[in-house]
Tab-separated table of C-alpha atoms (C1' of nucleotides) in Angstrom:
chain	number	residue	atom	x	y	z
A	1	MET	CA	17.946	18.740	-9.679
A	2	ASP	CA	19.062	15.601	-11.471
A	3	THR	CA	16.475	13.000	-12.377
A	4	LYS	CA	17.534	10.481	-9.763
A	5	SER	CA	17.363	12.933	-6.856
A	6	LEU	CA	14.086	14.263	-8.166
A	7	MET	CA	12.591	10.797	-8.149
A	8	ILE	CA	13.817	10.093	-4.632
A	9	HIS	CA	12.539	13.421	-3.428
A	10	THR	CA	9.084	13.016	-4.945
A	11	ALA	CA	8.712	9.373	-3.971
A	12	THR	CA	9.746	10.071	-0.382
A	13	ALA	CA	6.979	12.592	0.051
A	14	LEU	CA	4.379	10.303	-1.484
A	15	PHE	CA	5.488	7.253	0.505
A	16	GLN	CA	5.427	9.187	3.762
A	17	GLN	CA	1.980	10.530	3.080
A	18	LYS	CA	0.226	7.518	1.646
A	19	GLY	CA	2.375	4.512	2.369
A	20	TYR	CA	4.215	2.177	0.043
A	21	LYS	CA	1.577	-0.005	-1.562
A	22	THR	CA	-0.906	2.803	-1.969
A	23	VAL	CA	1.446	4.767	-4.175
A	24	GLY	CA	1.847	3.282	-7.621
A	25	LEU	CA	4.856	3.698	-9.872
A	26	ASN	CA	2.798	5.594	-12.407
A	27	GLU	CA	1.715	8.045	-9.737
A	28	ILE	CA	5.315	8.738	-8.766
A	29	LEU	CA	6.386	8.982	-12.385
A	30	LYS	CA	3.647	11.417	-13.261
A	31	ALA	CA	4.329	13.523	-10.154
A	32	CYS	CA	7.909	14.174	-11.207
A	33	ASN	CA	7.411	13.989	-14.963
A	34	VAL	CA	9.752	11.093	-15.500
A	35	THR	CA	9.238	7.948	-17.520
A	36	LYS	CA	9.508	4.331	-16.595
A	37	GLY	CA	12.667	3.942	-18.608
A	38	ALA	CA	14.405	6.520	-16.457
A	39	LEU	CA	13.236	4.895	-13.263
A	40	TYR	CA	14.463	1.460	-14.205
A	41	HIS	CA	17.665	2.955	-15.485
A	42	HIS	CA	18.484	4.389	-12.066
A	43	PHE	CA	16.767	1.692	-9.988
A	44	PRO	CA	17.103	-1.635	-11.802
A	45	ASN	CA	15.346	-3.435	-8.969
A	46	GLY	CA	12.335	-1.220	-9.272
A	47	LYS	CA	10.001	0.103	-6.665
A	48	GLU	CA	11.553	-1.461	-3.597
A	49	GLU	CA	15.016	-0.212	-4.506
A	50	LEU	CA	13.532	3.251	-4.879
A	51	LEU	CA	11.951	2.954	-1.444
A	52	ILE	CA	15.236	1.971	0.138
A	53	ALA	CA	16.926	4.892	-1.567
A	54	CYS	CA	14.215	7.111	-0.079
A	55	LEU	CA	14.806	5.731	3.391
A	56	ASN	CA	18.527	6.291	3.081
A	57	GLY	CA	17.916	9.817	1.882
A	58	LEU	CA	15.578	10.348	4.794
A	59	LYS	CA	18.295	9.179	7.125
A	60	GLU	CA	20.640	11.923	5.939
A	61	THR	CA	17.980	14.616	6.106
A	62	ILE	CA	16.574	13.656	9.473
A	63	THR	CA	19.963	13.193	11.069
A	64	ALA	CA	21.116	16.573	9.854
A	65	GLU	CA	17.987	18.426	10.907
A	66	ILE	CA	17.732	16.909	14.341
A	67	GLU	CA	21.415	17.423	14.945
A	68	THR	CA	21.310	21.123	14.149
A	69	ILE	CA	18.259	21.635	16.340
A	70	ILE	CA	19.914	19.760	19.159
A	71	ARG	CA	23.115	21.730	18.804
A	72	GLY	CA	21.120	24.929	18.979
A	73	HIS	CA	19.690	24.204	22.425
A	74	LYS	CA	21.436	23.768	25.706
A	75	SER	CA	19.637	20.660	26.951
A	76	THR	CA	17.622	17.803	25.492
A	77	LYS	CA	14.550	19.207	27.171
A	78	GLU	CA	14.619	22.440	25.159
A	79	ALA	CA	15.684	20.663	21.993
A	80	THR	CA	12.749	18.269	22.253
A	81	GLN	CA	10.351	21.170	22.509
A	82	ALA	CA	11.876	22.737	19.412
A	83	ILE	CA	11.574	19.489	17.498
A	84	LEU	CA	7.952	19.071	18.503
A	85	ASP	CA	7.241	22.669	17.560
A	86	LYS	CA	8.619	22.034	14.121
A	87	LEU	CA	6.629	18.823	13.754
A	88	ILE	CA	3.465	20.618	14.771
A	89	TYR	CA	4.203	23.493	12.443
A	90	ASN	CA	4.785	21.138	9.515
A	91	LEU	CA	1.624	19.226	10.206
A	92	GLU	CA	-0.428	22.394	10.439
A	93	THR	CA	0.899	24.014	7.314
A	94	GLU	CA	1.293	21.022	5.023
A	95	GLY	CA	-1.575	19.015	6.459
A	96	THR	CA	0.335	15.784	5.980
A	97	ILE	CA	3.319	14.045	7.413
A	98	THR	CA	6.488	15.535	6.076
A	99	GLY	CA	8.979	15.375	8.847
A	100	TYR	CA	10.755	12.840	10.930
A	101	THR	CA	8.265	10.097	10.694
A	102	PHE	CA	7.744	7.228	8.311
A	103	SER	CA	5.431	5.020	10.290
A	104	SER	CA	3.337	4.189	7.275
A	105	ILE	CA	6.297	2.556	5.607
A	106	VAL	CA	7.460	0.743	8.711
A	107	SER	CA	4.180	-0.793	9.607
A	108	GLU	CA	3.305	-2.103	6.208
A	109	MET	CA	6.750	-3.207	5.099
A	110	ALA	CA	8.654	-4.334	8.204
A	111	THR	CA	7.031	-7.735	8.232
A	112	VAL	CA	7.140	-8.118	4.461
A	113	SER	CA	10.568	-7.049	3.254
A	114	GLU	CA	13.735	-7.637	5.210
A	115	PRO	CA	15.909	-5.043	3.392
A	116	VAL	CA	13.295	-2.385	3.986
A	117	ARG	CA	12.982	-3.392	7.614
A	118	ARG	CA	16.726	-3.012	8.054
A	119	ALA	CA	16.723	0.425	6.439
A	120	CYS	CA	13.955	1.561	8.798
A	121	SER	CA	15.728	0.084	11.768
A	122	ALA	CA	18.932	1.919	10.894
A	123	LEU	CA	16.992	5.147	10.680
A	124	TYR	CA	15.396	4.798	14.099
A	125	GLU	CA	18.688	3.725	15.594
A	126	ASN	CA	20.297	6.860	14.228
A	127	ILE	CA	17.686	9.146	15.711
A	128	GLN	CA	17.870	7.482	19.095
A	129	HIS	CA	21.644	7.688	19.040
A	130	ILE	CA	21.518	11.440	18.565
A	131	TYR	CA	19.093	11.896	21.455
A	132	ALA	CA	21.111	9.576	23.679
A	133	ALA	CA	24.349	11.428	23.014
A	134	LYS	CA	22.784	14.735	24.014
A	135	LEU	CA	21.253	13.163	27.103
A	136	VAL	CA	24.667	11.952	28.190
A	137	THR	CA	26.029	15.487	27.963
A	138	ASP	CA	23.001	16.476	30.051
A	139	GLY	CA	24.406	14.240	32.745
A	140	PHE	CA	22.413	11.045	32.331
A	141	SER	CA	24.080	7.668	32.580
A	142	SER	CA	24.512	6.002	29.203
A	143	GLU	CA	21.923	3.381	30.093
A	144	SER	CA	19.140	5.712	31.118
A	145	ALA	CA	20.120	7.991	28.234
A	146	SER	CA	19.403	5.305	25.666
A	147	ASP	CA	16.227	4.308	27.487
A	148	LEU	CA	15.007	7.867	27.436
A	149	ALA	CA	15.977	8.243	23.799
A	150	LEU	CA	13.805	5.260	22.951
A	151	MET	CA	11.003	6.645	25.057
A	152	LEU	CA	11.248	9.909	23.152
A	153	THR	CA	11.151	8.385	19.690
A	154	ALA	CA	8.356	6.022	20.624
A	155	SER	CA	6.075	8.647	22.102
A	156	ILE	CA	6.682	11.116	19.301
A	157	GLU	CA	6.023	8.490	16.669
A	158	GLY	CA	2.924	7.313	18.517
A	159	ALA	CA	1.636	10.839	18.954
A	160	MET	CA	2.153	11.422	15.252
A	161	MET	CA	-0.100	8.466	14.571
A	162	LEU	CA	-2.745	9.822	16.901
A	163	CYS	CA	-2.568	13.162	15.114
A	164	LEU	CA	-3.180	11.358	11.867
A	165	THR	CA	-6.301	9.638	13.128
A	166	GLN	CA	-7.654	12.700	14.877
A	167	LYS	CA	-6.786	15.091	12.072
A	168	SER	CA	-5.419	17.389	14.725
A	169	THR	CA	-2.120	18.435	16.218
A	170	ASP	CA	-3.404	18.135	19.771
A	171	PRO	CA	-1.689	14.815	20.548
A	172	LEU	CA	1.703	16.290	19.704
A	173	LYS	CA	0.911	19.314	21.849
A	174	THR	CA	-0.057	17.116	24.763
A	175	ILE	CA	3.140	15.136	24.372
A	176	ALA	CA	5.028	18.404	24.397
A	177	LYS	CA	3.483	19.209	27.754
A	178	ARG	CA	4.369	15.871	29.312
A	179	LEU	CA	7.744	14.939	27.849
A	180	PRO	CA	9.749	17.449	29.940
A	181	HIS	CA	8.800	15.500	33.079
A	182	LEU	CA	10.859	12.603	31.751
A	183	PHE	CA	14.063	14.539	32.147
A	184	GLU	CA	13.703	15.167	35.864
B	1	MET	CA	-18.214	-19.943	13.762
B	2	ASP	CA	-20.467	-18.394	11.153
B	3	THR	CA	-18.986	-17.278	7.873
B	4	LYS	CA	-19.211	-13.572	8.580
B	5	SER	CA	-17.419	-13.754	11.936
B	6	LEU	CA	-14.852	-16.061	10.429
B	7	MET	CA	-14.064	-13.572	7.720
B	8	ILE	CA	-13.797	-10.696	10.182
B	9	HIS	CA	-11.575	-12.757	12.434
B	10	THR	CA	-9.229	-13.857	9.676
B	11	ALA	CA	-9.099	-10.488	7.973
B	12	THR	CA	-8.370	-8.692	11.241
B	13	ALA	CA	-5.295	-10.802	11.842
B	14	LEU	CA	-4.042	-10.337	8.302
B	15	PHE	CA	-4.676	-6.589	8.259
B	16	GLN	CA	-2.908	-6.112	11.586
B	17	GLN	CA	0.094	-8.085	10.450
B	18	LYS	CA	0.532	-6.879	6.910
B	19	GLY	CA	-1.564	-3.770	6.495
B	20	TYR	CA	-4.566	-3.101	4.340
B	21	LYS	CA	-3.293	-2.761	0.807
B	22	THR	CA	-0.794	-5.561	1.130
B	23	VAL	CA	-3.485	-8.103	1.875
B	24	GLY	CA	-5.572	-8.958	-1.164
B	25	LEU	CA	-9.124	-10.189	-1.096
B	26	ASN	CA	-8.063	-13.524	-2.542
B	27	GLU	CA	-5.566	-13.964	0.258
B	28	ILE	CA	-8.209	-13.397	2.890
B	29	LEU	CA	-10.673	-15.612	1.077
B	30	LYS	CA	-8.203	-18.453	0.779
B	31	ALA	CA	-7.161	-18.125	4.421
B	32	CYS	CA	-10.672	-18.747	5.663
B	33	ASN	CA	-11.856	-20.921	2.805
B	34	VAL	CA	-14.642	-18.653	1.726
B	35	THR	CA	-15.580	-17.485	-1.734
B	36	LYS	CA	-16.028	-14.084	-3.207
B	37	GLY	CA	-19.752	-14.563	-3.395
B	38	ALA	CA	-19.950	-15.007	0.343
B	39	LEU	CA	-17.812	-11.964	0.994
B	40	TYR	CA	-19.859	-9.658	-1.171
B	41	HIS	CA	-23.001	-11.113	0.275
B	42	HIS	CA	-22.044	-10.078	3.790
B	43	PHE	CA	-20.086	-6.969	2.827
B	44	PRO	CA	-21.705	-5.396	-0.254
B	45	ASN	CA	-19.225	-2.538	-0.216
B	46	GLY	CA	-16.324	-4.914	-0.390
B	47	LYS	CA	-12.920	-4.697	1.143
B	48	GLU	CA	-13.263	-1.392	2.916
B	49	GLU	CA	-16.512	-2.409	4.573
B	50	LEU	CA	-14.791	-5.552	5.765
B	51	LEU	CA	-11.970	-3.467	7.196
B	52	ILE	CA	-14.369	-1.260	9.089
B	53	ALA	CA	-16.115	-4.332	10.456
B	54	CYS	CA	-12.698	-5.545	11.599
B	55	LEU	CA	-11.982	-2.263	13.347
B	56	ASN	CA	-15.332	-2.326	15.105
B	57	GLY	CA	-14.730	-5.884	16.194
B	58	LEU	CA	-11.315	-4.864	17.432
B	59	LYS	CA	-12.910	-2.111	19.441
B	60	GLU	CA	-15.053	-4.612	21.344
B	61	THR	CA	-12.171	-6.982	21.951
B	62	ILE	CA	-9.633	-4.398	22.983
B	63	THR	CA	-12.034	-2.532	25.221
B	64	ALA	CA	-13.043	-5.721	26.992
B	65	GLU	CA	-9.499	-6.995	27.466
B	66	ILE	CA	-8.045	-3.749	28.702
B	67	GLU	CA	-10.971	-3.190	31.011
B	68	THR	CA	-10.629	-6.574	32.702
B	69	ILE	CA	-6.893	-6.103	33.132
B	70	ILE	CA	-7.432	-2.663	34.589
B	71	ARG	CA	-10.119	-3.905	36.955
B	72	GLY	CA	-7.733	-6.601	38.147
B	73	HIS	CA	-5.095	-4.159	39.361
B	74	LYS	CA	-5.262	-1.548	42.016
B	75	SER	CA	-3.647	1.333	40.161
B	76	THR	CA	-2.967	2.344	36.586
B	77	LYS	CA	0.713	1.791	37.211
B	78	GLU	CA	0.306	-1.924	37.873
B	79	ALA	CA	-2.308	-2.325	35.160
B	80	THR	CA	0.003	-0.751	32.598
B	81	GLN	CA	2.712	-3.240	33.490
B	82	ALA	CA	0.267	-6.112	33.065
B	83	ILE	CA	-0.827	-4.812	29.686
B	84	LEU	CA	2.749	-4.441	28.518
B	85	ASP	CA	3.547	-7.926	29.776
B	86	LYS	CA	0.720	-9.315	27.711
B	87	LEU	CA	1.791	-7.358	24.649
B	88	ILE	CA	5.342	-8.645	25.037
B	89	TYR	CA	4.141	-12.187	25.583
B	90	ASN	CA	1.965	-12.057	22.463
B	91	LEU	CA	4.751	-10.638	20.364
B	92	GLU	CA	7.181	-13.281	21.543
B	93	THR	CA	4.906	-16.243	21.057
B	94	GLU	CA	3.082	-15.239	17.883
B	95	GLY	CA	5.942	-13.287	16.344
B	96	THR	CA	3.556	-10.738	14.911
B	97	ILE	CA	1.238	-8.034	16.094
B	98	THR	CA	-1.906	-9.497	17.501
B	99	GLY	CA	-2.903	-7.282	20.321
B	100	TYR	CA	-3.998	-3.764	20.923
B	101	THR	CA	-2.342	-2.155	18.012
B	102	PHE	CA	-3.357	-1.478	14.449
B	103	SER	CA	-0.829	1.103	13.419
B	104	SER	CA	-0.421	-0.427	9.994
B	105	ILE	CA	-4.035	0.280	9.192
B	106	VAL	CA	-4.025	3.769	10.652
B	107	SER	CA	-0.976	5.015	8.889
B	108	GLU	CA	-1.883	3.840	5.438
B	109	MET	CA	-5.599	4.530	5.550
B	110	ALA	CA	-6.136	7.587	7.763
B	111	THR	CA	-5.261	10.000	4.997
B	112	VAL	CA	-7.058	8.013	2.306
B	113	SER	CA	-10.442	6.968	3.669
B	114	GLU	CA	-12.496	9.099	5.990
B	115	PRO	CA	-14.757	6.297	7.319
B	116	VAL	CA	-11.736	4.194	8.176
B	117	ARG	CA	-10.070	7.156	9.840
B	118	ARG	CA	-13.138	7.695	11.980
B	119	ALA	CA	-13.256	4.038	13.011
B	120	CYS	CA	-9.609	4.166	14.057
B	121	SER	CA	-10.128	7.419	15.885
B	122	ALA	CA	-13.057	5.956	17.826
B	123	LEU	CA	-10.894	3.008	18.808
B	124	TYR	CA	-8.055	5.120	20.152
B	125	GLU	CA	-10.492	7.389	21.930
B	126	ASN	CA	-12.008	4.369	23.631
B	127	ILE	CA	-8.678	3.110	24.866
B	128	GLN	CA	-7.639	6.498	26.173
B	129	HIS	CA	-10.959	6.902	27.899
B	130	ILE	CA	-10.448	3.678	29.832
B	131	TYR	CA	-6.972	4.710	30.945
B	132	ALA	CA	-8.157	8.185	31.887
B	133	ALA	CA	-11.017	6.848	34.005
B	134	LYS	CA	-8.650	4.661	35.984
B	135	LEU	CA	-6.207	7.517	36.419
B	136	VAL	CA	-8.942	9.669	37.877
B	137	THR	CA	-9.676	7.001	40.484
B	138	ASP	CA	-5.933	7.031	41.146
B	139	GLY	CA	-6.332	10.636	42.181
B	140	PHE	CA	-5.281	12.547	39.094
B	141	SER	CA	-7.181	15.571	37.917
B	142	SER	CA	-9.317	14.884	34.868
B	143	GLU	CA	-7.076	17.053	32.720
B	144	SER	CA	-3.790	15.423	33.596
B	145	ALA	CA	-5.535	12.049	33.498
B	146	SER	CA	-6.468	12.453	29.854
B	147	ASP	CA	-3.024	13.833	29.067
B	148	LEU	CA	-1.394	10.839	30.672
B	149	ALA	CA	-3.771	8.478	28.904
B	150	LEU	CA	-2.701	9.933	25.596
B	151	MET	CA	0.910	9.691	26.592
B	152	LEU	CA	0.397	6.028	27.430
B	153	THR	CA	-1.282	5.080	24.175
B	154	ALA	CA	1.216	7.037	22.135
B	155	SER	CA	4.296	5.541	23.711
B	156	ILE	CA	2.932	2.007	23.625
B	157	GLU	CA	1.942	2.349	19.991
B	158	GLY	CA	5.301	3.890	19.152
B	159	ALA	CA	7.197	1.206	21.025
B	160	MET	CA	5.232	-1.420	19.143
B	161	MET	CA	6.436	0.087	15.919
B	162	LEU	CA	10.015	0.039	17.121
B	163	CYS	CA	9.603	-3.620	18.052
B	164	LEU	CA	8.454	-4.299	14.534
B	165	THR	CA	11.479	-2.679	12.950
B	166	GLN	CA	13.940	-4.225	15.391
B	167	LYS	CA	12.322	-7.635	15.362
B	168	SER	CA	12.639	-7.580	19.128
B	169	THR	CA	10.538	-6.945	22.205
B	170	ASP	CA	13.193	-4.747	23.802
B	171	PRO	CA	11.479	-1.440	23.035
B	172	LEU	CA	8.346	-2.557	24.871
B	173	LYS	CA	10.480	-3.716	27.781
B	174	THR	CA	12.259	-0.386	27.941
B	175	ILE	CA	8.938	1.424	27.897
B	176	ALA	CA	7.804	-0.807	30.729
B	177	LYS	CA	10.774	0.378	32.751
B	178	ARG	CA	10.128	4.055	32.130
B	179	LEU	CA	6.357	4.442	32.093
B	180	PRO	CA	5.913	4.076	35.870
B	181	HIS	CA	7.817	7.341	36.354
B	182	LEU	CA	4.964	9.135	34.625
B	183	PHE	CA	2.605	8.359	37.468
B	184	GLU	CA	4.654	10.075	40.120
C	1	DC	C1'	31.063	5.465	-32.224
C	2	DC	C1'	29.961	4.072	-28.007
C	3	DT	C1'	27.687	4.569	-23.769
C	4	DA	C1'	24.710	6.726	-20.424
C	5	DA	C1'	20.237	8.524	-20.110
C	6	DC	C1'	16.272	8.284	-21.100
C	7	DA	C1'	11.421	7.360	-23.905
C	8	DT	C1'	7.706	4.349	-25.206
C	9	DA	C1'	5.228	0.412	-26.297
C	10	DC	C1'	4.091	-3.587	-24.326
C	11	DC	C1'	3.175	-7.560	-21.065
C	12	DA	C1'	1.513	-11.025	-17.795
C	13	DA	C1'	-0.266	-11.036	-13.264
C	14	DC	C1'	-3.190	-9.483	-10.165
C	15	DC	C1'	-6.514	-6.342	-8.236
C	16	DG	C1'	-11.182	-5.374	-6.361
C	17	DG	C1'	-15.608	-5.937	-7.896
C	18	DT	C1'	-19.767	-7.859	-10.493
C	19	DC	C1'	-22.443	-11.358	-12.533
C	20	DT	C1'	-25.198	-15.262	-12.857
C	21	DG	C1'	-26.249	-19.636	-11.023
C	22	DT	C1'	-27.693	-22.681	-7.297
C	23	DA	C1'	-28.540	-25.157	-2.935
C	24	DT	C1'	-31.199	-24.736	1.110
C	25	DG	C1'	-34.425	-23.523	4.421
C	26	DC	C1'	-38.690	-21.241	5.773
C	27	DC	C1'	-43.370	-20.225	5.248
C	28	DA	C1'	-47.810	-19.322	3.658
C	29	DT	C1'	-51.476	-21.430	1.054
C	30	DG	C1'	-54.455	-24.919	-1.040
D	1	DC	C1'	-49.182	-32.375	4.434
D	2	DA	C1'	-47.618	-31.287	-0.052
D	3	DT	C1'	-46.161	-27.481	-2.874
D	4	DG	C1'	-45.075	-23.169	-4.861
D	5	DG	C1'	-42.618	-19.056	-3.908
D	6	DC	C1'	-39.268	-16.409	-2.119
D	7	DA	C1'	-35.264	-14.998	0.590
D	8	DT	C1'	-30.791	-16.119	2.418
D	9	DA	C1'	-26.271	-17.807	1.747
D	10	DC	C1'	-23.264	-18.872	-0.791
D	11	DA	C1'	-20.194	-20.639	-5.329
D	12	DG	C1'	-17.368	-19.529	-9.035
D	13	DA	C1'	-16.706	-17.644	-13.644
D	14	DC	C1'	-15.747	-13.392	-15.450
D	15	DC	C1'	-14.380	-8.347	-16.160
D	16	DG	C1'	-12.036	-3.989	-16.893
D	17	DG	C1'	-8.453	-1.576	-14.942
D	18	DT	C1'	-4.075	-1.175	-12.804
D	19	DT	C1'	0.063	-3.010	-11.173
D	20	DG	C1'	5.150	-3.625	-11.325
D	21	DG	C1'	8.261	-4.908	-14.678
D	22	DT	C1'	10.600	-5.528	-19.431
D	23	DA	C1'	12.191	-5.045	-24.150
D	24	DT	C1'	13.346	-2.194	-27.636
D	25	DG	C1'	14.038	2.247	-29.633
D	26	DT	C1'	16.002	6.966	-29.630
D	27	DT	C1'	18.913	10.690	-28.464
D	28	DA	C1'	22.639	13.407	-26.823
D	29	DG	C1'	27.290	13.945	-25.106
D	30	DG	C1'	32.142	12.574	-24.699
DNA sequence: CCTAACATACCAACCGGTCTGTATGCCATG
DNA sequence: CATGGCATACAGACCGGTTGGTATGTTAGG
C-alpha cells in the first residue's frame, strides 16, 4: 500500500477507536512507521486534513459495504439484521469500534470544526439515503422511508454508544430484536 | 454558589459541548474565574476527577428532570414527547447540547478510562431504569419494558448526534414522529 | 537535473500537574 | 478575651512533557 493510503487507513482506525484529540500525530506516525515529513508532504494542512481524508475514505467503504449487504437481502428488514450481525461480530472479535460508526469524531469535532462537521454530515446523509432507497422498493412512501432511515441510523449509532459504555454487545442485540417492528 | 459547585457546573457545560480532551483546564478555570490551586484543592486527582464529579452531578440532574416529566404524564408515550420537546427547545435556544446527553464524553473516554466508563454506564442505566419502570406501569412485561427503554435511549442519543452534525433539530423531530409507534 | 517523496532536527505553544505561599476562620488554651 | 496553632481554601509561579507544525536536508526516479 502506498504511504498516503497507509496513513489514512491507520489514522481512521485510531480515530474511530479513541477519538480525534486523544490520538496524537506521533502515535499515528509510529503506528504506520511513517515520518512527519511524509505526513506533511501528503497533508499540508496537517492533522485536520488527514481526518477529513479519513472521513471521505470511510464514506467510500461504508457506502460500498452497506450497499452490498442491502443488495444481498430481499427487504430492508433482513438487511438490517445482517448489518447488525456484522456490527456485533466486529465488536466481539476486535473489541473496539471498527465498522460503520464514527460517533467519537462527530461528537468532539462537530461543534469545533465546520469542515469536519460537513464531512460527517455527508457520511450520515449517504447512509440514510441507501436505507431510504431500499425502503422505497419495499413499498414505503418516500417520506416515511427517509424517516425510517433516520430512525435506523440514529438507533444503531445510539446502541453502539451504549455498547461502548457497557462493554457489551447486548444493546445492539436488543436493537436487533426491536427494529423489525418498525417496518410493519 | 461555592467554588466547587461552580467548577462542576461550568466544566459540565464545556465537556458536554466540546468533549473532554478538547477542553483544557485553563479554559475551564478562566470560564469560572477560579485558579489552579482551587481546582487541585477540591479535586486532587485533577481533570479526570472533575469529569467524574460532573458525570455524577449530571446523574442527579437528569434523573430528577426525567422523573418529574414522567410523573407529569399519564403514559410513557406522552412523557417521551415532552422530553423530546424539551430537548428540541434546549437545542434551539442554546444552540448546543445542554440536556440529557453526554455522548461526546462517552465516545472519547469509554475506551480510555475505566472509572469514567463506569460513571457513564451508571448514568445510562439510571435513565433506562426510569423509562422501564414507567413502561411497566403502562402494562408492558418487564422484559419488553427494558428492551423498549434501551431502544428509547439509543434512538434519542443517536438522533442528538445527527442533530449535531446537521446543525438542525430535524432528526429529533423525526424521532418524535416515529417513537410513538414503538408503544403499540 | 529537477521534482516528488520522504527524513530529521527543531520549535513555540500548550498541556495537565505540582509547588510554595498566603489569607482567613475556627478553636482550644492560658 | 487575647493569642498561638492549625486547617481550609485558595492564588499563582513554575515544570517537564507533549502537542501540532515547520524548516531544511537527503534520496531516488524520470
